[in-house]
GROMACS .gro file of C-alpha atoms in nm:
model
  376
    1MET     CA    1   0.044  -0.004   0.022
    2SER     CA    2   0.145   0.294  -0.081
    3VAL     CA    3   0.122   0.601   0.146
    4ALA     CA    4   0.198   1.006   0.177
    5GLY     CA    5   0.470   1.113   0.348
    6THR     CA    6   0.561   0.951   0.681
    7SER     CA    7   0.556   1.250   0.912
    8ALA     CA    8   0.293   1.111   1.128
    9ALA     CA    9   0.314   1.214   1.537
   10PRO     CA   10   0.470   0.872   1.689
   11GLU     CA   11   0.222   0.600   1.669
   12GLY     CA   12  -0.031   0.608   1.878
   13ARG     CA   13   0.083   0.966   1.977
   14ASP     CA   14  -0.076   1.333   1.886
   15ALA     CA   15   0.097   1.567   1.744
   16ARG     CA   16   0.200   1.703   2.070
   17GLY     CA   17   0.300   1.343   2.191
   18ALA     CA   18   0.032   1.273   2.363
   19PRO     CA   19  -0.149   0.971   2.380
   20ALA     CA   20  -0.397   0.949   2.088
   21SER     CA   21  -0.784   0.944   2.147
   22ARG     CA   22  -0.910   0.605   1.927
   23CYS     CA   23  -1.133   0.806   1.750
   24ALA     CA   24  -1.140   1.174   1.821
   25GLY     CA   25  -1.350   1.398   1.695
   26SER     CA   26  -1.568   1.184   1.557
   27GLY     CA   27  -1.889   1.355   1.748
   28VAL     CA   28  -2.035   1.013   1.848
   29ASP     CA   29  -1.862   0.709   2.068
   30PRO     CA   30  -1.731   0.469   1.857
   31ASP     CA   31  -1.760   0.193   2.059
   32GLN     CA   32  -2.062   0.200   2.095
   33LEU     CA   33  -2.150   0.085   1.746
   34PRO     CA   34  -2.181  -0.290   1.693
   35ASP     CA   35  -1.992  -0.287   1.342
   36GLY     CA   36  -1.642  -0.254   1.385
   37LEU     CA   37  -1.488   0.087   1.302
   38VAL     CA   38  -1.082   0.134   1.139
   39VAL     CA   39  -1.004   0.472   1.018
   40ALA     CA   40  -0.632   0.551   0.854
   41ASP     CA   41  -0.545   0.926   0.788
   42ALA     CA   42  -0.411   1.033   0.522
   43HIS     CA   43  -0.067   0.956   0.580
   44GLY     CA   44  -0.185   0.622   0.636
   45ARG     CA   45  -0.173   0.568   0.947
   46VAL     CA   46  -0.429   0.417   1.214
   47THR     CA   47  -0.644   0.716   1.374
   48CYS     CA   48  -0.953   0.501   1.524
   49PHE     CA   49  -0.984   0.152   1.631
   50ASN     CA   50  -1.261   0.094   1.857
   51ALA     CA   51  -1.388  -0.230   2.036
   52ALA     CA   52  -1.636  -0.383   1.809
   53ALA     CA   53  -1.296  -0.334   1.551
   54ALA     CA   54  -1.098  -0.507   1.899
   55ARG     CA   55  -1.336  -0.780   1.925
   56ILE     CA   56  -1.335  -0.900   1.522
   57THR     CA   57  -0.953  -0.876   1.479
   58ALA     CA   58  -0.841  -0.959   1.827
   59VAL     CA   59  -0.629  -0.689   1.806
   60ARG     CA   60  -0.578  -0.428   2.106
   61PRO     CA   61  -0.650  -0.090   2.038
   62ALA     CA   62  -0.377  -0.009   2.129
   63ASP     CA   63  -0.144  -0.194   1.901
   64ALA     CA   64  -0.317  -0.070   1.615
   65LEU     CA   65  -0.363   0.312   1.698
   66GLY     CA   66  -0.067   0.493   1.513
   67GLN     CA   67   0.041   0.138   1.298
   68LEU     CA   68   0.008   0.187   0.892
   69LEU     CA   69  -0.335   0.024   0.757
   70ASP     CA   70  -0.189  -0.233   0.629
   71LYS     CA   71  -0.030  -0.337   0.934
   72ALA     CA   72  -0.238  -0.309   1.206
   73LEU     CA   73  -0.488  -0.510   0.938
   74PRO     CA   74  -0.304  -0.742   0.710
   75LEU     CA   75  -0.605  -0.824   0.476
   76GLU     CA   76  -0.620  -1.114   0.228
   77ASP     CA   77  -0.858  -1.244  -0.046
   78LEU     CA   78  -1.016  -1.585  -0.066
   79GLU     CA   79  -0.655  -1.610  -0.322
   80GLY     CA   80  -0.438  -1.546  -0.066
   81ARG     CA   81  -0.370  -1.190  -0.181
   82ARG     CA   82  -0.294  -0.927   0.015
   83TRP     CA   83  -0.606  -0.685  -0.042
   84TRP     CA   84  -0.454  -0.325   0.058
   85GLN     CA   85  -0.185  -0.413  -0.194
   86LEU     CA   86  -0.457  -0.496  -0.480
   87THR     CA   87  -0.677  -0.195  -0.376
   88ASP     CA   88  -0.417   0.087  -0.302
   89PRO     CA   89  -0.630   0.345  -0.154
   90TYR     CA   90  -0.370   0.619  -0.169
   91GLY     CA   91  -0.227   0.548  -0.453
   92GLY     CA   92  -0.499   0.425  -0.682
   93LEU     CA   93  -0.761   0.608  -0.933
   94ALA     CA   94  -0.831   0.881  -0.812
   95ILE     CA   95  -1.253   0.883  -0.883
   96ARG     CA   96  -1.217   0.604  -0.694
   97VAL     CA   97  -1.468   0.688  -0.383
   98ARG     CA   98  -1.480   0.334  -0.194
   99GLN     CA   99  -1.469  -0.044  -0.189
  100PRO     CA  100  -1.812  -0.263  -0.149
  101GLU     CA  101  -1.821  -0.536   0.106
  102ARG     CA  102  -1.671  -0.851   0.008
  103ASN     CA  103  -1.561  -1.119   0.258
  104LEU     CA  104  -1.146  -1.139   0.367
  105LEU     CA  105  -0.949  -1.333   0.546
  106LEU     CA  106  -0.755  -1.186   0.894
  107PRO     CA  107  -0.427  -1.379   1.009
  108GLY     CA  108  -0.561  -1.743   1.096
  109GLY     CA  109  -0.798  -1.741   0.839
  110ARG     CA  110  -1.004  -1.608   1.018
  111GLU     CA  111  -1.314  -1.477   0.759
  112VAL     CA  112  -1.446  -1.103   0.810
  113LEU     CA  113  -1.653  -0.878   0.598
  114VAL     CA  114  -1.486  -0.611   0.493
  115SER     CA  115  -1.538  -0.217   0.349
  116ALA     CA  116  -1.405   0.099   0.290
  117ARG     CA  117  -1.503   0.447   0.178
  118TYR     CA  118  -1.195   0.684   0.071
  119VAL     CA  119  -1.282   0.999   0.130
  120ARG     CA  120  -1.156   1.350  -0.072
  121ASP     CA  121  -1.214   1.708   0.016
  122ALA     CA  122  -1.251   1.752  -0.362
  123PRO     CA  123  -1.416   1.506  -0.574
  124LEU     CA  124  -1.081   1.339  -0.776
  125GLY     CA  125  -0.840   1.554  -0.475
  126PRO     CA  126  -0.585   1.312  -0.238
  127VAL     CA  127  -0.759   1.038  -0.042
  128ARG     CA  128  -0.748   1.251   0.346
  129SER     CA  129  -0.849   0.967   0.536
  130VAL     CA  130  -0.992   0.600   0.458
  131VAL     CA  131  -1.243   0.431   0.663
  132VAL     CA  132  -1.346   0.025   0.701
  133SER     CA  133  -1.608  -0.133   0.771
  134LEU     CA  134  -1.648  -0.461   0.958
  135ARG     CA  135  -1.837  -0.741   1.030
  136ASP     CA  136  -1.837  -1.107   1.158
  137THR     CA  137  -1.927  -1.314   0.921
  138GLU     CA  138  -2.122  -1.597   1.144
  139ALA     CA  139  -2.506  -1.366   1.172
  140ARG     CA  140  -2.464  -1.476   0.781
  141ARG     CA  141  -2.313  -1.784   0.801
  142ARG     CA  142  -2.612  -1.852   1.125
  143THR     CA  143  -2.859  -1.756   0.844
  144GLU     CA  144  -2.727  -1.929   0.504
  145ARG     CA  145  -2.726  -2.252   0.717
  146SER     CA  146  -3.095  -2.199   0.799
  147HIS     CA  147  -3.207  -2.139   0.428
  148ALA     CA  148  -3.046  -2.442   0.337
  149GLU     CA  149  -3.189  -2.596   0.603
  150LEU     CA  150  -3.505  -2.434   0.546
  151ILE     CA  151  -3.480  -2.600   0.142
  152ALA     CA  152  -3.351  -2.886   0.280
  153THR     CA  153  -3.674  -2.989   0.465
  154VAL     CA  154  -3.876  -2.851   0.245
  155ALA     CA  155  -3.727  -3.094  -0.058
  156HIS     CA  156  -3.699  -3.352   0.168
  157GLU     CA  157  -4.114  -3.335   0.275
  158LEU     CA  158  -4.241  -3.285  -0.087
  159ARG     CA  159  -4.115  -3.523  -0.212
  160SER     CA  160  -4.297  -3.805  -0.103
  161PRO     CA  161  -4.672  -3.665  -0.174
  162LEU     CA  162  -4.520  -3.597  -0.490
  163THR     CA  163  -4.360  -3.928  -0.615
  164SER     CA  164  -4.685  -4.096  -0.466
  165VAL     CA  165  -4.880  -3.843  -0.668
  166LYS     CA  166  -4.625  -3.980  -0.953
  167GLY     CA  167  -4.634  -4.252  -0.871
  168PHE     CA  168  -5.062  -4.350  -0.885
  169THR     CA  169  -5.122  -4.142  -1.200
  170ALA     CA  170  -4.878  -4.350  -1.383
  171THR     CA  171  -5.046  -4.678  -1.289
  172LEU     CA  172  -5.395  -4.481  -1.358
  173LEU     CA  173  -5.304  -4.411  -1.733
  174ALA     CA  174  -5.104  -4.758  -1.790
  175LYS     CA  175  -5.365  -5.020  -1.633
  176TRP     CA  176  -5.670  -4.803  -1.610
  177GLU     CA  177  -5.850  -5.068  -1.719
  178ARG     CA  178  -5.716  -5.351  -1.497
  179PHE     CA  179  -5.812  -5.167  -1.198
  180THR     CA  180  -6.200  -5.184  -0.987
  181ASP     CA  181  -6.307  -4.856  -0.941
  182ASP     CA  182  -6.313  -4.907  -0.555
  183GLN     CA  183  -5.952  -4.945  -0.638
  184LYS     CA  184  -5.928  -4.637  -0.893
  185ARG     CA  185  -6.120  -4.394  -0.618
  186LEU     CA  186  -5.879  -4.506  -0.357
  187MET     CA  187  -5.575  -4.423  -0.602
  188LEU     CA  188  -5.771  -4.079  -0.674
  189GLU     CA  189  -5.811  -4.037  -0.291
  190THR     CA  190  -5.435  -4.068  -0.223
  191VAL     CA  191  -5.314  -3.832  -0.528
  192ASP     CA  192  -5.561  -3.603  -0.372
  193ALA     CA  193  -5.489  -3.633  -0.029
  194ASP     CA  194  -5.085  -3.569  -0.158
  195ALA     CA  195  -5.222  -3.239  -0.349
  196ASP     CA  196  -5.319  -3.090  -0.056
  197ARG     CA  197  -4.988  -3.154   0.153
  198VAL     CA  198  -4.768  -3.009  -0.072
  199THR     CA  199  -5.015  -2.650  -0.118
  200ARG     CA  200  -4.987  -2.701   0.262
  201LEU     CA  201  -4.598  -2.691   0.225
  202ILE     CA  202  -4.569  -2.468  -0.051
  203ALA     CA  203  -4.851  -2.223   0.185
  204GLU     CA  204  -4.550  -2.257   0.516
  205LEU     CA  205  -4.268  -2.217   0.262
  206LEU     CA  206  -4.460  -1.836   0.139
  207ASP     CA  207  -4.572  -1.758   0.498
  208ILE     CA  208  -4.220  -1.807   0.616
  209SER     CA  209  -4.042  -1.575   0.333
  210ARG     CA  210  -4.347  -1.303   0.428
  211ILE     CA  211  -4.290  -1.323   0.785
  212ASP     CA  212  -3.902  -1.301   0.726
  213SER     CA  213  -3.960  -0.999   0.552
  214GLY     CA  214  -4.165  -0.814   0.656
  215ARG     CA  215  -4.421  -0.836   0.465
  216LEU     CA  216  -4.726  -1.054   0.617
  217GLU     CA  217  -5.019  -0.876   0.493
  218VAL     CA  218  -5.341  -0.865   0.792
  219ARG     CA  219  -5.683  -0.805   0.648
  220ARG     CA  220  -5.906  -0.774   0.948
  221GLN     CA  221  -6.227  -0.890   0.986
  222PRO     CA  222  -6.453  -0.910   1.318
  223VAL     CA  223  -6.365  -1.324   1.423
  224ASP     CA  224  -6.572  -1.477   1.639
  225ILE     CA  225  -6.290  -1.646   1.831
  226GLY     CA  226  -6.528  -1.877   2.073
  227ALA     CA  227  -6.720  -1.954   1.673
  228ALA     CA  228  -6.398  -2.022   1.501
  229VAL     CA  229  -6.241  -2.223   1.826
  230SER     CA  230  -6.561  -2.479   1.797
  231ARG     CA  231  -6.556  -2.527   1.423
  232HIS     CA  232  -6.280  -2.671   1.505
  233ILE     CA  233  -6.350  -2.937   1.746
  234GLN     CA  234  -6.686  -3.061   1.549
  235ALA     CA  235  -6.366  -3.099   1.248
  236TYR     CA  236  -6.168  -3.345   1.494
  237VAL     CA  237  -6.509  -3.509   1.615
  238ALA     CA  238  -6.619  -3.536   1.300
  239ALA     CA  239  -6.310  -3.730   1.162
  240GLY     CA  240  -6.355  -3.942   1.465
  241GLN     CA  241  -6.216  -3.766   1.834
  242PRO     CA  242  -6.408  -3.862   2.103
  243ALA     CA  243  -6.605  -3.533   2.183
  244ASP     CA  244  -6.497  -3.555   2.566
  245ARG     CA  245  -6.160  -3.498   2.500
  246PHE     CA  246  -6.227  -3.147   2.407
  247LEU     CA  247  -6.330  -2.845   2.641
  248LEU     CA  248  -6.447  -2.548   2.562
  249ARG     CA  249  -6.474  -2.242   2.791
  250ILE     CA  250  -6.532  -1.900   2.649
  251GLU     CA  251  -6.622  -1.659   2.915
  252GLN     CA  252  -6.823  -1.317   2.851
  253PRO     CA  253  -6.819  -1.108   2.731
  254LEU     CA  254  -6.487  -1.071   2.489
  255PRO     CA  255  -6.418  -0.727   2.356
  256ALA     CA  256  -6.471  -0.716   1.999
  257LEU     CA  257  -6.192  -0.863   1.802
  258TRP     CA  258  -6.074  -0.755   1.454
  259ALA     CA  259  -5.847  -1.020   1.240
  260ASP     CA  260  -5.804  -1.170   0.936
  261PRO     CA  261  -6.023  -1.501   1.018
  262ASP     CA  262  -5.850  -1.724   0.816
  263LYS     CA  263  -5.498  -1.648   0.965
  264ILE     CA  264  -5.660  -1.714   1.315
  265ASP     CA  265  -5.804  -2.035   1.157
  266GLN     CA  266  -5.444  -2.175   1.087
  267VAL     CA  267  -5.351  -2.056   1.448
  268LEU     CA  268  -5.611  -2.248   1.577
  269SER     CA  269  -5.535  -2.530   1.360
  270ASN     CA  270  -5.195  -2.514   1.454
  271LEU     CA  271  -5.279  -2.529   1.834
  272ILE     CA  272  -5.533  -2.759   1.860
  273GLU     CA  273  -5.345  -2.994   1.635
  274ASN     CA  274  -4.992  -3.017   1.812
  275ALA     CA  275  -5.204  -3.147   2.166
  276VAL     CA  276  -5.431  -3.327   1.990
  277ARG     CA  277  -5.166  -3.530   1.839
  278HIS     CA  278  -4.904  -3.470   2.086
  279GLY     CA  279  -5.096  -3.436   2.448
  280GLU     CA  280  -5.255  -3.704   2.623
  281GLY     CA  281  -5.596  -3.658   2.808
  282THR     CA  282  -5.850  -3.345   2.783
  283VAL     CA  283  -5.762  -3.042   2.534
  284THR     CA  284  -5.915  -2.757   2.689
  285ILE     CA  285  -5.925  -2.427   2.494
  286ASP     CA  286  -5.986  -2.095   2.743
  287VAL     CA  287  -6.123  -1.802   2.556
  288THR     CA  288  -6.121  -1.498   2.784
  289PRO     CA  289  -6.089  -1.131   2.751
  290LYS     CA  290  -5.761  -0.956   2.869
  291PRO     CA  291  -5.833  -0.736   3.102
  292SER     CA  292  -5.604  -0.368   3.091
  293PRO     CA  293  -5.430  -0.205   3.397
  294ARG     CA  294  -5.695   0.054   3.367
  295GLU     CA  295  -6.037  -0.081   3.584
  296GLY     CA  296  -6.358  -0.090   3.348
  297GLU     CA  297  -6.112  -0.156   3.004
  298GLU     CA  298  -6.015  -0.462   2.809
  299THR     CA  299  -5.703  -0.479   2.616
  300GLY     CA  300  -5.739  -0.809   2.395
  301THR     CA  301  -5.844  -1.133   2.337
  302SER     CA  302  -5.637  -1.464   2.520
  303VAL     CA  303  -5.670  -1.778   2.384
  304THR     CA  304  -5.513  -2.074   2.580
  305VAL     CA  305  -5.500  -2.423   2.465
  306SER     CA  306  -5.415  -2.677   2.684
  307ASP     CA  307  -5.363  -3.048   2.796
  308GLU     CA  308  -5.282  -3.347   3.001
  309GLY     CA  309  -4.953  -3.529   2.810
  310PRO     CA  310  -4.625  -3.512   2.928
  311GLY     CA  311  -4.603  -3.103   2.797
  312ILE     CA  312  -4.258  -2.972   2.728
  313PRO     CA  313  -3.896  -2.983   2.871
  314GLU     CA  314  -3.788  -2.681   3.034
  315GLU     CA  315  -3.546  -2.692   2.819
  316SER     CA  316  -3.689  -2.678   2.523
  317MET     CA  317  -3.889  -2.379   2.570
  318ASN     CA  318  -3.743  -2.122   2.467
  319ARG     CA  319  -3.672  -2.312   2.100
  320VAL     CA  320  -4.032  -2.416   2.088
  321PHE     CA  321  -4.114  -2.110   1.822
  322THR     CA  322  -3.784  -2.162   1.643
  323ARG     CA  323  -3.774  -2.277   1.281
  324PHE     CA  324  -3.725  -2.732   1.314
  325TRP     CA  325  -3.833  -2.756   1.653
  326ARG     CA  326  -4.031  -3.025   1.669
  327GLY     CA  327  -4.040  -3.200   2.055
  328SER     CA  328  -3.920  -3.537   2.134
  329LYS     CA  329  -4.200  -3.700   1.861
  330ARG     CA  330  -4.103  -3.637   1.539
  331GLY     CA  331  -4.338  -3.539   1.193
  332GLY     CA  332  -4.409  -3.252   1.062
  333THR     CA  333  -4.221  -2.978   0.904
  334GLY     CA  334  -4.121  -2.799   1.239
  335LEU     CA  335  -4.204  -2.495   1.070
  336GLY     CA  336  -4.591  -2.436   1.261
  337LEU     CA  337  -4.517  -2.250   1.529
  338TYR     CA  338  -4.285  -2.068   1.411
  339ILE     CA  339  -4.590  -1.966   1.095
  340VAL     CA  340  -4.768  -1.938   1.426
  341LYS     CA  341  -4.568  -1.663   1.630
  342GLY     CA  342  -4.567  -1.464   1.309
  343ILE     CA  343  -4.896  -1.410   1.281
  344VAL     CA  344  -4.993  -1.385   1.599
  345GLU     CA  345  -4.688  -1.087   1.600
  346ALA     CA  346  -4.851  -0.993   1.329
  347HIS     CA  347  -5.167  -0.929   1.478
  348GLY     CA  348  -4.965  -0.723   1.779
  349GLY     CA  349  -5.042  -0.986   1.972
  350THR     CA  350  -4.776  -1.200   2.208
  351ILE     CA  351  -4.779  -1.602   2.242
  352THR     CA  352  -4.616  -1.814   2.488
  353VAL     CA  353  -4.587  -2.140   2.596
  354GLY     CA  354  -4.584  -2.353   2.951
  355ARG     CA  355  -4.698  -2.639   3.132
  356ALA     CA  356  -5.046  -2.665   3.225
  357ALA     CA  357  -5.193  -2.745   3.541
  358GLY     CA  358  -5.206  -3.040   3.410
  359GLY     CA  359  -4.901  -3.114   3.336
  360GLY     CA  360  -4.938  -3.100   2.942
  361ALA     CA  361  -4.844  -2.867   2.709
  362GLU     CA  362  -4.981  -2.487   2.752
  363PHE     CA  363  -4.958  -2.260   2.496
  364ARG     CA  364  -5.145  -1.904   2.558
  365PHE     CA  365  -5.224  -1.609   2.259
  366THR     CA  366  -5.322  -1.286   2.347
  367LEU     CA  367  -5.458  -1.077   2.096
  368PRO     CA  368  -5.502  -0.670   2.088
  369VAL     CA  369  -5.829  -0.507   2.064
  370SER     CA  370  -5.832  -0.339   1.727
  371ALA     CA  371  -6.003  -0.218   1.390
  372PRO     CA  372  -5.921  -0.183   1.007
  373ALA     CA  373  -5.742   0.154   0.924
  374TYR     CA  374  -6.094   0.329   0.747
  375LEU     CA  375  -6.235   0.253   1.094
  376ALA     CA  376  -5.941   0.409   1.316
   0.00000   0.00000   0.00000
């Protein structure tokens, strides 16, 4: 890296010989910044090295201040080339103003995300300072691993129903006349059920995408939450579950609830299905008004779904609403509760998990009293 003259103050000292401030005159405390910040002056010597930079590089600020930038921050690209020699911030093209973010290597091979800005007094003048931003790659790695796991999970879950659909349709097309009407009906019913499964998986994937990007839309309408719960219970009874397995308790009067009925149905379906499939004994659903801190007012509606099964281990409580959590029993994609949390929070509500009085799992979500914007 070529730099201007070497008439800088001694390393770590200002012009009067006093210890240099880490980032004097910046107007903010750089040690409070979440990203690493390194600033070099017109001579290429480091004048700022904040706490995040020290954490990311494992270099003490006292050892970096006053050093030449390429010595204090010896970065290499992924092919082993010295980055400062390649970019030459002080001697390169005068029209350059920045280096876009890229993965570089610190000594020892640790990856770090680096971007740089060249500060000039005039558009084509000499570089007055170089401002370098450093970010740890661990958060990005976690995101990339999460995305890869999501793709692998969905691909795995799609393979089974699609294989079934392909197999049955190919068999029917090739040997239609050989099967009885009952056999044909059974195969078509299986194809229909597997097609529904694929549709649900795609809907889950779209929901996750919208939740992660903050684009989950809520279309609020008046919702009778008690009636919605009753419909789900009746569906389970019609499917063969004993009616006495469910206990619905509604505390009246409930405040008016404006919510997205389809998404609330999705929340109820997930929570009740979890209680039926993974719990034991009676599944109890309590619908109650949530009182306001001010007497005589209500702020929302709470729905609690509990069972009498073994419950959720204490050490797993904080992971229940994360992606791919399936508990002790395998099955499903492990995305349902993650989506439930996203839907409830999109309504401005909260959801918690705990242990029920009977020992099983207890999920409680609360939706605030609200109305569409055109009625506000």
